[in-house]
Every structure is written in structure tokens, then in C-alpha cells.
mmCIF file of C-alpha atoms and ligand atoms in Angstrom:
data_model
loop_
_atom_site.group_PDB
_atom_site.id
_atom_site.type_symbol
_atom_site.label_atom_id
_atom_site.label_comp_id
_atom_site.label_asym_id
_atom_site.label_seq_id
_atom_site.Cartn_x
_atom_site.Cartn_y
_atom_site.Cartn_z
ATOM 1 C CA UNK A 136 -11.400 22.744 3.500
ATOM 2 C CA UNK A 137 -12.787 21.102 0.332
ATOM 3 C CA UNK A 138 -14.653 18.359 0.672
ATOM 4 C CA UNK A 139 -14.353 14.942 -1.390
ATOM 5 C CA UNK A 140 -16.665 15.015 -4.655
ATOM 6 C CA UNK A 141 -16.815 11.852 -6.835
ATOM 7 C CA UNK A 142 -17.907 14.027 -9.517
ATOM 8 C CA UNK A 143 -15.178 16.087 -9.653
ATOM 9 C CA UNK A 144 -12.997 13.525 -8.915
ATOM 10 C CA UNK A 145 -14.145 11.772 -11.690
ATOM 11 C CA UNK A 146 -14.180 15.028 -14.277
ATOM 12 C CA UNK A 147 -10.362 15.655 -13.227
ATOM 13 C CA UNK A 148 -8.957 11.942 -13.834
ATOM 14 C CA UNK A 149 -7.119 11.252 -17.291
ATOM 15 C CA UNK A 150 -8.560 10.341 -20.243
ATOM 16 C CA UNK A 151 -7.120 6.514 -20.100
ATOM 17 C CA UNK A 152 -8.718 6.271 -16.418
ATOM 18 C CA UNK A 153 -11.801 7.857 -17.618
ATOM 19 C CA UNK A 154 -11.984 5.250 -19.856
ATOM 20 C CA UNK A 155 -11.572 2.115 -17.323
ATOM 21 C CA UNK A 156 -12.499 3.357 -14.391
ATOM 22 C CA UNK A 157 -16.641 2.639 -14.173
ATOM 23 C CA UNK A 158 -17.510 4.699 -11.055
ATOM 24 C CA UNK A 159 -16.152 7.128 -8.292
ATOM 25 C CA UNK A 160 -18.370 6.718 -5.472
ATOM 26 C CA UNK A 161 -17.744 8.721 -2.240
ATOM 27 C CA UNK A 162 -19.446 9.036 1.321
ATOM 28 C CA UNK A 163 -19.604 10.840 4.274
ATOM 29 C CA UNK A 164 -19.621 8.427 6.887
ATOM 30 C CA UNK A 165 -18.413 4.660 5.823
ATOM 31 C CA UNK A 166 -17.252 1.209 8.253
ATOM 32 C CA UNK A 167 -14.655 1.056 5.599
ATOM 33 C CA UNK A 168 -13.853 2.154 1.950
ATOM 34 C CA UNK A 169 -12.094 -1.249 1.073
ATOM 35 C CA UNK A 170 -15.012 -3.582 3.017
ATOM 36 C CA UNK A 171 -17.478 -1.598 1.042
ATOM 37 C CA UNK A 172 -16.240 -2.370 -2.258
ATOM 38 C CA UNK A 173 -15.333 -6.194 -1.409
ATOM 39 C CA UNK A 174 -18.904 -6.596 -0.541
ATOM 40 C CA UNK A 175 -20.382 -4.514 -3.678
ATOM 41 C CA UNK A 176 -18.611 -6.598 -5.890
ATOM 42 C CA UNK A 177 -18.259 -3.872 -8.176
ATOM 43 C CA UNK A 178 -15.391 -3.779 -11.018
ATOM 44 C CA UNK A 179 -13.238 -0.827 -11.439
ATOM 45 C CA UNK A 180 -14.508 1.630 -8.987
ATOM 46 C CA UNK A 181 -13.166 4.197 -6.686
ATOM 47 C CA UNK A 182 -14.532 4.839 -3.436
ATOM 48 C CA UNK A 183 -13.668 7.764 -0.942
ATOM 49 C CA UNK A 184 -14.938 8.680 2.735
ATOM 50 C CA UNK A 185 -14.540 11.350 4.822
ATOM 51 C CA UNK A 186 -14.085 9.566 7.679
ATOM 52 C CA UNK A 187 -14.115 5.691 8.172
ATOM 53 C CA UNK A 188 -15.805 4.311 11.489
ATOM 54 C CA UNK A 189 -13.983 0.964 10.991
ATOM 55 C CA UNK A 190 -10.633 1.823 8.700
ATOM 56 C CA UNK A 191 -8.649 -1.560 8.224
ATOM 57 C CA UNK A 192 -4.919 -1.400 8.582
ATOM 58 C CA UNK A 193 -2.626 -4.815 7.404
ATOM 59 C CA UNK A 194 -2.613 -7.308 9.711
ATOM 60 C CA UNK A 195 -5.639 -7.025 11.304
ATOM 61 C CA UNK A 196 -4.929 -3.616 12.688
ATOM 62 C CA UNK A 197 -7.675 -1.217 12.647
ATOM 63 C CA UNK A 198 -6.795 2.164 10.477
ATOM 64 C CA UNK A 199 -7.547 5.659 12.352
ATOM 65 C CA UNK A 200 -9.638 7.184 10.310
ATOM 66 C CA UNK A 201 -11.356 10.561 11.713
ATOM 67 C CA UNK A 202 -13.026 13.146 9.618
ATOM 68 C CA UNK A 203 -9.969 15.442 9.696
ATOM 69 C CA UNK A 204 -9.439 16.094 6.197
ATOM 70 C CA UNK A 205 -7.301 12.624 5.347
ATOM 71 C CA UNK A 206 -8.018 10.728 2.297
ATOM 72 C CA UNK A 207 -9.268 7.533 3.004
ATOM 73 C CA UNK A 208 -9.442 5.758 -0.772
ATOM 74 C CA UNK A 209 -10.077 2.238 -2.405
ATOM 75 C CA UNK A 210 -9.930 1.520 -5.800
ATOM 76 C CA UNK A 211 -11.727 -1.989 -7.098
ATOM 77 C CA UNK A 212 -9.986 -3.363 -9.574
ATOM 78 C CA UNK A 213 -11.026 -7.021 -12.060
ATOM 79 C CA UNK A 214 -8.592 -8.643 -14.238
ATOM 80 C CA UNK A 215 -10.422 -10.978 -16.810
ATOM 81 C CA UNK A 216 -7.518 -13.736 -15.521
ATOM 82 C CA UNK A 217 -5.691 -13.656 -12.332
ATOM 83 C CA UNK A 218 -2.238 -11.694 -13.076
ATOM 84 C CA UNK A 219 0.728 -13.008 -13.180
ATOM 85 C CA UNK A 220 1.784 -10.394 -10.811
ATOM 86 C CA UNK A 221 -0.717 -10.482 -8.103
ATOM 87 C CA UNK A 222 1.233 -10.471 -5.128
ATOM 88 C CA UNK A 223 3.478 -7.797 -6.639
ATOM 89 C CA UNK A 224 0.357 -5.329 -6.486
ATOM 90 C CA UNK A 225 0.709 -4.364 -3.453
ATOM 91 C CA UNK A 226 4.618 -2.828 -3.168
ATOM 92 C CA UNK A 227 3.808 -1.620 -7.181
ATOM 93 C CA UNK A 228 0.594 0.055 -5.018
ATOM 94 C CA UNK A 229 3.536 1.650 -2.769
ATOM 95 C CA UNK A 230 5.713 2.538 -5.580
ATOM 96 C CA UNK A 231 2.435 4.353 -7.349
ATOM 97 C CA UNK A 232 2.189 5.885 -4.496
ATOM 98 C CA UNK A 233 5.634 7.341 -3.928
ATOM 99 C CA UNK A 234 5.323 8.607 -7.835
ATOM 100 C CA UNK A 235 2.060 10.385 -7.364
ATOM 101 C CA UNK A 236 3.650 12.344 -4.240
ATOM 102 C CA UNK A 237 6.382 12.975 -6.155
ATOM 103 C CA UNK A 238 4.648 14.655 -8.904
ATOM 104 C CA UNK A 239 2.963 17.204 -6.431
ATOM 105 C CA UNK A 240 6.951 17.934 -5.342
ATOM 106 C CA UNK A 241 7.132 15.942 -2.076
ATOM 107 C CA UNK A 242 10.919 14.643 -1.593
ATOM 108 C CA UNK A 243 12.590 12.206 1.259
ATOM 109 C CA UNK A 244 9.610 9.939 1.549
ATOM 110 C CA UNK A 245 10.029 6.512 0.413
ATOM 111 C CA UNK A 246 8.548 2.491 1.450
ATOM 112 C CA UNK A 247 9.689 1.000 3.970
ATOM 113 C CA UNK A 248 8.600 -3.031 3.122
ATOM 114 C CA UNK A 249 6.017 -4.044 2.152
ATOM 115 C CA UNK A 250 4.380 -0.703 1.426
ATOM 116 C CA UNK A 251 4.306 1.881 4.277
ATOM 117 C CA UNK A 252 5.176 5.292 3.403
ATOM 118 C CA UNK A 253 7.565 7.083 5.352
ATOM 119 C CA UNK A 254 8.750 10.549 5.503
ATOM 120 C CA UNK A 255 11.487 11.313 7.723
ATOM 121 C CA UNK A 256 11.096 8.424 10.229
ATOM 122 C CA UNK A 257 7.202 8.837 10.376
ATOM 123 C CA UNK A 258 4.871 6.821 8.806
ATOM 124 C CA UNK A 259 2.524 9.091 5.894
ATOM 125 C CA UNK A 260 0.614 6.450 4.187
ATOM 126 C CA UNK A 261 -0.339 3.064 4.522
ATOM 127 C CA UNK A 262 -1.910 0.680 1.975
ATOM 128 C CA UNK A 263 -4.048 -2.405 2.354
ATOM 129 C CA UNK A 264 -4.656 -5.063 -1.181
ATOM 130 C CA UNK A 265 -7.423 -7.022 -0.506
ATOM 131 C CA UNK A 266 -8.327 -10.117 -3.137
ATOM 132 C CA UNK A 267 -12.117 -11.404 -3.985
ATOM 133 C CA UNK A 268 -13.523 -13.238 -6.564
ATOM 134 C CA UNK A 269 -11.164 -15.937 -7.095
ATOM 135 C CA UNK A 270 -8.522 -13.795 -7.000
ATOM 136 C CA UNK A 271 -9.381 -12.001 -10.284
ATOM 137 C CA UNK A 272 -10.693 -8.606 -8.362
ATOM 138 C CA UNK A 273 -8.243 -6.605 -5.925
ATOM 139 C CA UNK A 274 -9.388 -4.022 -3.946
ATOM 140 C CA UNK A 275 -6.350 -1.263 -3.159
ATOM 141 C CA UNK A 276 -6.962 0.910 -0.127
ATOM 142 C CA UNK A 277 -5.162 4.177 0.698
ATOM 143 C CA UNK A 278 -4.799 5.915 3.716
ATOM 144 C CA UNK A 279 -3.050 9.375 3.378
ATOM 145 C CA UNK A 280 -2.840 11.428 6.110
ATOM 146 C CA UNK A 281 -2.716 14.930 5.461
ATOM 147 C CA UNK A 282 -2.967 16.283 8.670
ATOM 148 C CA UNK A 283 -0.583 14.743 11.432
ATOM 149 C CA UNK A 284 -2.046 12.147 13.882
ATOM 150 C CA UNK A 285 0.911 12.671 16.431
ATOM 151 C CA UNK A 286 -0.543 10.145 19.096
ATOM 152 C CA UNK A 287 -0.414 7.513 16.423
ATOM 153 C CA UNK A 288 3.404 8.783 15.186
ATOM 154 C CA UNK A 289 1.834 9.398 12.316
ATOM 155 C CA UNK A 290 2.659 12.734 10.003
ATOM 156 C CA UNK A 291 0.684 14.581 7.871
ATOM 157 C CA UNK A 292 1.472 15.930 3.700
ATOM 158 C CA UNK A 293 0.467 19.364 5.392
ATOM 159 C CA UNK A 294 3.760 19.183 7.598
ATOM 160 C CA UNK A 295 6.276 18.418 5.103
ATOM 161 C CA UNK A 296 4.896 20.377 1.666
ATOM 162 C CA UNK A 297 4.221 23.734 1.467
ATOM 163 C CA UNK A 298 1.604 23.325 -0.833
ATOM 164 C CA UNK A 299 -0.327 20.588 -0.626
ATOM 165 C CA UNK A 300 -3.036 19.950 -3.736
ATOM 166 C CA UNK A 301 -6.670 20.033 -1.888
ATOM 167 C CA UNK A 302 -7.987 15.833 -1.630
ATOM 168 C CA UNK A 303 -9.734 15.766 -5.396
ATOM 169 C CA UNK A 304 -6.661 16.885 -7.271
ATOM 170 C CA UNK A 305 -4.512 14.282 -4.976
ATOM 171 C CA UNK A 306 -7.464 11.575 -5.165
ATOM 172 C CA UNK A 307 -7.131 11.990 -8.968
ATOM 173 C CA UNK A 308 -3.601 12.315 -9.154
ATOM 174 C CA UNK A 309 -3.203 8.939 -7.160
ATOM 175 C CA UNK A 310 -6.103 7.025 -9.101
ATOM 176 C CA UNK A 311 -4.646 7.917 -12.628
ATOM 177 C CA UNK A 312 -1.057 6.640 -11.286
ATOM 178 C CA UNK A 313 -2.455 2.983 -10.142
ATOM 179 C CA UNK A 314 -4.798 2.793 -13.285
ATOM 180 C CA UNK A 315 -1.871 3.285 -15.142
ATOM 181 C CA UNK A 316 0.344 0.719 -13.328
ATOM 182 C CA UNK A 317 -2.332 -1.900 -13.531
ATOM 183 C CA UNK A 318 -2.947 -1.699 -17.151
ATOM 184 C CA UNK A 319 0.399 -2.899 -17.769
ATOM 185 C CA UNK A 320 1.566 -5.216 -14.610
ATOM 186 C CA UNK A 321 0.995 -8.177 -17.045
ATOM 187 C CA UNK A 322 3.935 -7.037 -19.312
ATOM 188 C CA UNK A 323 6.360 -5.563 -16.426
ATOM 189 C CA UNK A 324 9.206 -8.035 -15.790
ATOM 190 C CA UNK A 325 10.414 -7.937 -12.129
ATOM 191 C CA UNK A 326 13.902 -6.488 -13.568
ATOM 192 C CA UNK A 327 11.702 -3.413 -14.013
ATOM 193 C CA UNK A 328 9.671 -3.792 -11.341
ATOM 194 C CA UNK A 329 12.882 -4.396 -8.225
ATOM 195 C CA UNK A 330 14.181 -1.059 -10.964
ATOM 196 C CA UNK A 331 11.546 0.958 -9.477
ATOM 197 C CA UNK A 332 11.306 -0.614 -5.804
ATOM 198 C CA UNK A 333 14.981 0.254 -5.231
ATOM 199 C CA UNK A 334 14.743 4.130 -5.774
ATOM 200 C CA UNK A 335 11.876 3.906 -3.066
ATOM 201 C CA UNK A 336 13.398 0.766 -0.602
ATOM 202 C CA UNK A 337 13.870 3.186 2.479
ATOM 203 C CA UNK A 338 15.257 0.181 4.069
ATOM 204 C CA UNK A 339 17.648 -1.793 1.836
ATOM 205 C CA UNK A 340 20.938 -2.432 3.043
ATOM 206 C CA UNK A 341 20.471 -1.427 6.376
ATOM 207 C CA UNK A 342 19.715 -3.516 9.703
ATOM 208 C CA UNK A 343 16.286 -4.576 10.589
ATOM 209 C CA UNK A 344 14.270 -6.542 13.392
ATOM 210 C CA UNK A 345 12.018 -9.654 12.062
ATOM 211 C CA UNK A 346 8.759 -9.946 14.529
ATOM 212 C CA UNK A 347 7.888 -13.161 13.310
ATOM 213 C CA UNK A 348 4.155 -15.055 15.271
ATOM 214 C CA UNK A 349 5.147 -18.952 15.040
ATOM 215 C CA UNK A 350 1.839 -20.103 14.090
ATOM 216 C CA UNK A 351 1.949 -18.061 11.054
ATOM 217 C CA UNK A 352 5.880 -18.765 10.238
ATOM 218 C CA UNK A 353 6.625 -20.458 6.745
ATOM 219 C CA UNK A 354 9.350 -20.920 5.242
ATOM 220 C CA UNK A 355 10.942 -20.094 1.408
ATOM 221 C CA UNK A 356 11.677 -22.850 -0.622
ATOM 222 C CA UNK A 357 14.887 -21.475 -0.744
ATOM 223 C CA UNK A 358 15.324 -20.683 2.596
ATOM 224 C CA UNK A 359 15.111 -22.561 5.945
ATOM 225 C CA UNK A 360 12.538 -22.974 8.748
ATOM 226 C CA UNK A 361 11.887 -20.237 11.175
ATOM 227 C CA UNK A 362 9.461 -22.036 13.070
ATOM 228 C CA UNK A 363 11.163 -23.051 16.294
ATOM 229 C CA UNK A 364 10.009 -22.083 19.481
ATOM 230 C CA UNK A 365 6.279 -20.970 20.930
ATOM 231 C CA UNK A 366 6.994 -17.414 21.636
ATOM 232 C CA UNK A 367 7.347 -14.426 18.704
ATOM 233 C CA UNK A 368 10.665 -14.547 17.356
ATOM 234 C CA UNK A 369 12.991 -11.651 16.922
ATOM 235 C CA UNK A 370 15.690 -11.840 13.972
ATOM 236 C CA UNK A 371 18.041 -9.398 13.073
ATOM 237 C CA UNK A 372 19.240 -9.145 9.257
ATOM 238 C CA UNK A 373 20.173 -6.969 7.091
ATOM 239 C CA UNK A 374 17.173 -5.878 4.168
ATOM 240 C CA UNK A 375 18.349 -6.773 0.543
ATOM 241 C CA UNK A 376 15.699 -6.016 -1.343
ATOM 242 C CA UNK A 377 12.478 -8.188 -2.161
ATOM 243 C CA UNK A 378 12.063 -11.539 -4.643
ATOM 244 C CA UNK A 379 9.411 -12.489 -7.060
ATOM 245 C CA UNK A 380 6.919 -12.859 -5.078
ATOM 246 C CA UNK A 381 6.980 -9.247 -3.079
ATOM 247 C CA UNK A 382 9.137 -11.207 -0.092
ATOM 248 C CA UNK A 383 11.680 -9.071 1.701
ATOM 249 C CA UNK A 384 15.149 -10.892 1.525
ATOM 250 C CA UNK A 385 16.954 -10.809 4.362
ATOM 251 C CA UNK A 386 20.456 -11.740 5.014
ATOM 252 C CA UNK A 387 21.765 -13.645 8.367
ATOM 253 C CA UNK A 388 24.829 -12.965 10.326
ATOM 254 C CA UNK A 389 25.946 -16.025 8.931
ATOM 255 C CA UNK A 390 25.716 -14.847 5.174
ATOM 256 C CA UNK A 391 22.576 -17.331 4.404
ATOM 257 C CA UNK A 392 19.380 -14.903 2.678
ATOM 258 C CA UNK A 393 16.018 -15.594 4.171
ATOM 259 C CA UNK A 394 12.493 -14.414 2.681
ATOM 260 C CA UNK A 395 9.679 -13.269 4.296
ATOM 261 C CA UNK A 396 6.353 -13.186 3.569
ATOM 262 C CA UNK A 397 4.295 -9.727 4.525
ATOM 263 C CA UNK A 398 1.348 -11.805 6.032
ATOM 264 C CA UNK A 399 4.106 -13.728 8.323
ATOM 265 C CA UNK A 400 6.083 -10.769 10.461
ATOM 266 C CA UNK A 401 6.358 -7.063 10.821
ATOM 267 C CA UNK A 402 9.769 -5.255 10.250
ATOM 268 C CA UNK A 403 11.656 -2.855 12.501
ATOM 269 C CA UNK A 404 14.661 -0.777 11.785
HETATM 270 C C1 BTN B 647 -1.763 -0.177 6.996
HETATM 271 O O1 BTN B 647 -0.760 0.554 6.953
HETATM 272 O O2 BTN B 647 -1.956 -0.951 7.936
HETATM 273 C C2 BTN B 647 -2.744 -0.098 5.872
HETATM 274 C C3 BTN B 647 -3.768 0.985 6.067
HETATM 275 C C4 BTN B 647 -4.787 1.085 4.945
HETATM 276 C C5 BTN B 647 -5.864 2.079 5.260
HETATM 277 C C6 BTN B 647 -6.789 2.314 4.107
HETATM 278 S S1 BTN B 647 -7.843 3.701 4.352
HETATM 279 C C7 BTN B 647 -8.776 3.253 2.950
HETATM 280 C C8 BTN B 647 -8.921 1.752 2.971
HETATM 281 N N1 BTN B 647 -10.046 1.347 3.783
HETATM 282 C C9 BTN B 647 -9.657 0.679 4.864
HETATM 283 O O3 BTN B 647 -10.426 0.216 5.734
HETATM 284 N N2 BTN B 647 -8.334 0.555 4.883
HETATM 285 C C10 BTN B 647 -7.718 1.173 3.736
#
């Protein structure tokens, strides 16, 4: 197996990236890719482990991250202004994603809200967009798993492509598609945006469970107030689509749309 090389990583990303991106810096051993960058408070860099001894999943849940061959990635990001699309960055992170696959011939996979990547039922990929700085840095973590982690439920690239690109290529593949997106989320209008997020939306239109913590429950200014009782709630809706704002809509039995905040529940379907 090859192992990650920021050089190479580096000499293989386009010329536009090449251009932006300040530094590829990888390790061995690291607590965490994205920690690491929020506390180097470096601009436009890309750091990679080989194995993470504290990975960080959303939500507070930790990230299994053994030196198996996975790519564990983070890409530091600073906008001179906070973007008008910040909290957009992290499903256009998922969407990125998707593309990148795409382009080394993976099919099926798609998000599942906010920006899990799924391949038949199984979770592939899962991102974490971190803020610093005022809001004017983001840090964009990646886990991929290539190899399968089947205790977790958890597949790997290596069972569903034939040939899957050793980590640089990918690393590269997946850095170039995100420095791309960034350099123009100031101009993209959400009519382009929700285009993209639809072809990838693995579950719009279709039933899912709202695990919604009370103390953390907020409501939509167009919506009403889910905080009622003590105990986690458990909604059913049907998914149609996100808002603005990177919310999941979901509609009630009784036909009124609700929005949900990624920080606020966890989804089922
Ligand atoms: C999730 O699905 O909960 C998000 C997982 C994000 C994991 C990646 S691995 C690289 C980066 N460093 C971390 O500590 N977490 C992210």
C-alpha cells in the first residue's frame, strides 16, 4: 500500500489549487487532522494522517480512525470576509465529495442530510466543517474509508470499485474539487446550489425519523416549536429537500414543513 506524501500530493493537484492552496502537510500519527489545523491557525492548507488517535465525527462523536489505509483529510480554508454561504459549506463539502467519487467511476452513492455518504445503505464517508477566526476560516475534514470497518457498518471504496485510485491521486482528486467549489460559493445562488444537492439527496421524498435532544431544539422562523417535553423526541416526516440555510425541510402528517438544523437532531430512514 502507498503511503500518504504531501509532496506528491501537492505535485499532482491542479494548477488553480496549486495556486491557492499554501501547504499540504501530512503525518503519521495525529489526535486529529481538523484539531490540528484549528489550532495552527494556518490559511489554506491540507493536512493528512495515517491514522488519527482522536478522529472527530459531528456531534461530538469520535471518528474511527486506525492506520488501515483510510484517508483521514482536512483542508483549512480563510475567506478575507465571512461568505455569504457559510453554512452551505458543509452539504456543498458533501456534494464535492460525491463529484470527486464520481470522477474515479463510483455510482449509487449519494448524501444522505447533512453530508454523510452512503453507498448502498452503508455509510462511506463522513465530513466534519469546523469555523475559527470569526468565522472567516473553515476547516473541512474528510473521512473516507477505503477499507470496510464492518463493526462500525461502515463500507469501504475497496468493496464497491474495482479500481480504486491509491490515497494521493484520491487526496488530490478531492482537494482540487473543494478548492474549486470554494472559489466560487460567493457567486453560486442556492437555485444552483439545491440543482446540485438534489442529484445527490439519497433521502428526499422518502420517510424519515427526527431524533431531536430538547435542550438543543429551536425552532424556524417559519416553522413551529419542537420543544415540548424532557425526553428526545422522535418525529416522523417526509425529507423535502433543504432551505437556505443547509436545514432539512421536513413535511408533517398534517401537510405543515418543518426545518431542522444539523446541530439540533440526527435523521433516520
Ligand atoms: C461524521 O460523519 O461524523 C464526520 C466525520 C469526519 C471525520 C474526519 S477524518 C478527518 C477529520 N479529522 C477529524 O478529526 N475528523 C474529520
Amino acid at each position: 500500500m502507498e503511503r500518504i506524501n504531501a509532496q506528491t500530493i501537492f505535485a499532482k493537484l491542479a494548477e488553480t489549487s496549486q495556486k491557492y492552496i499554501n501547504d499540504v502537510i501530512s503525518f503519521d500519527e495525529l489526535d486529529s487532522t481538523n484539531s490540528w489545523l484549528l489550532e495552527s491557525k494556518q490559511c489554506n492548507t491540507v493536512c493528512v494522517a495515517e491514522k488519527q488517535l482522536r478522529g472527530r465525527g459531528r456531534r461530538g462523536n469520535s471518528w474511527s480512525s486506525p492506520d488501515d489505509g483510510n484517508i483521514y483529510l482536512s483542508l483549512s480554508w480563510c475567506f478575507d470576509e465571512v461568505p455569504v454561504n457559510l453554512s452551505l459549506i458543509s452539504l456543498i463539502t458533501g456534494i464535492s465529495l460525491c463529484e470527486s467519487l464520481s470522477a474515479h467511476s463510483l455510482q449509487g452513492h449519494g448524501l444522505k442530510w447533512p453530508n454523510d455518504i452512503y453507498i448502498n445503505e452503508q455509510k462511506l464517508a463522513g465530513i466534519l466543517v469546523e469555523t475559527a477566526d470569526n468565522l472567516q476560516r473553515v476547516i473541512i475534514g474528510i473521512g473516507l474509508n477505503i477499507y470496510n470497518q464492518d463493526e462500525l457498518g461502515w463500507c469501504g471504496l475497496k468493496d464497491v470499485l474495482d479500481d480504486v485510485p491509491e490515497r494521493n491521486t484520491l487526496i488530490t482528486s478531492i482537494v482540487d474539487g473543494l478548492v474549486a467549489k470554494l472559489l466560487v460559493l460567493e457567486q453560486l445562488s442556492f437555485a444552483e446550489f439545491y440543482n446540485q444537492w438534489k442529484q445527490w439527496d439519497i433521502v428526499l421524498d422518502r420517510e424519515v425519523l427526527i431524533l431531536q435532544s430538547p435542550q438543543r431544539g429551536k425552532s424556524h422562523p417559519r416553522g413551529k416549536s419542537l420543544q415540548q417535553g424532557k425526553s428526545q423526541q422522535q418525529i416522523k416526516g417526509i425529507a423535502r429537500g433543504v432551505d437556505e440555510k443547509g436545514q432539512i425541510k421536513v413535511e408533517m402528517g398534517n401537510g405543515d414543513i418543518q426545518y431542522f438544523h444539523s446541530a439540533e437532531i440526527s435523521l433516520r430512514w
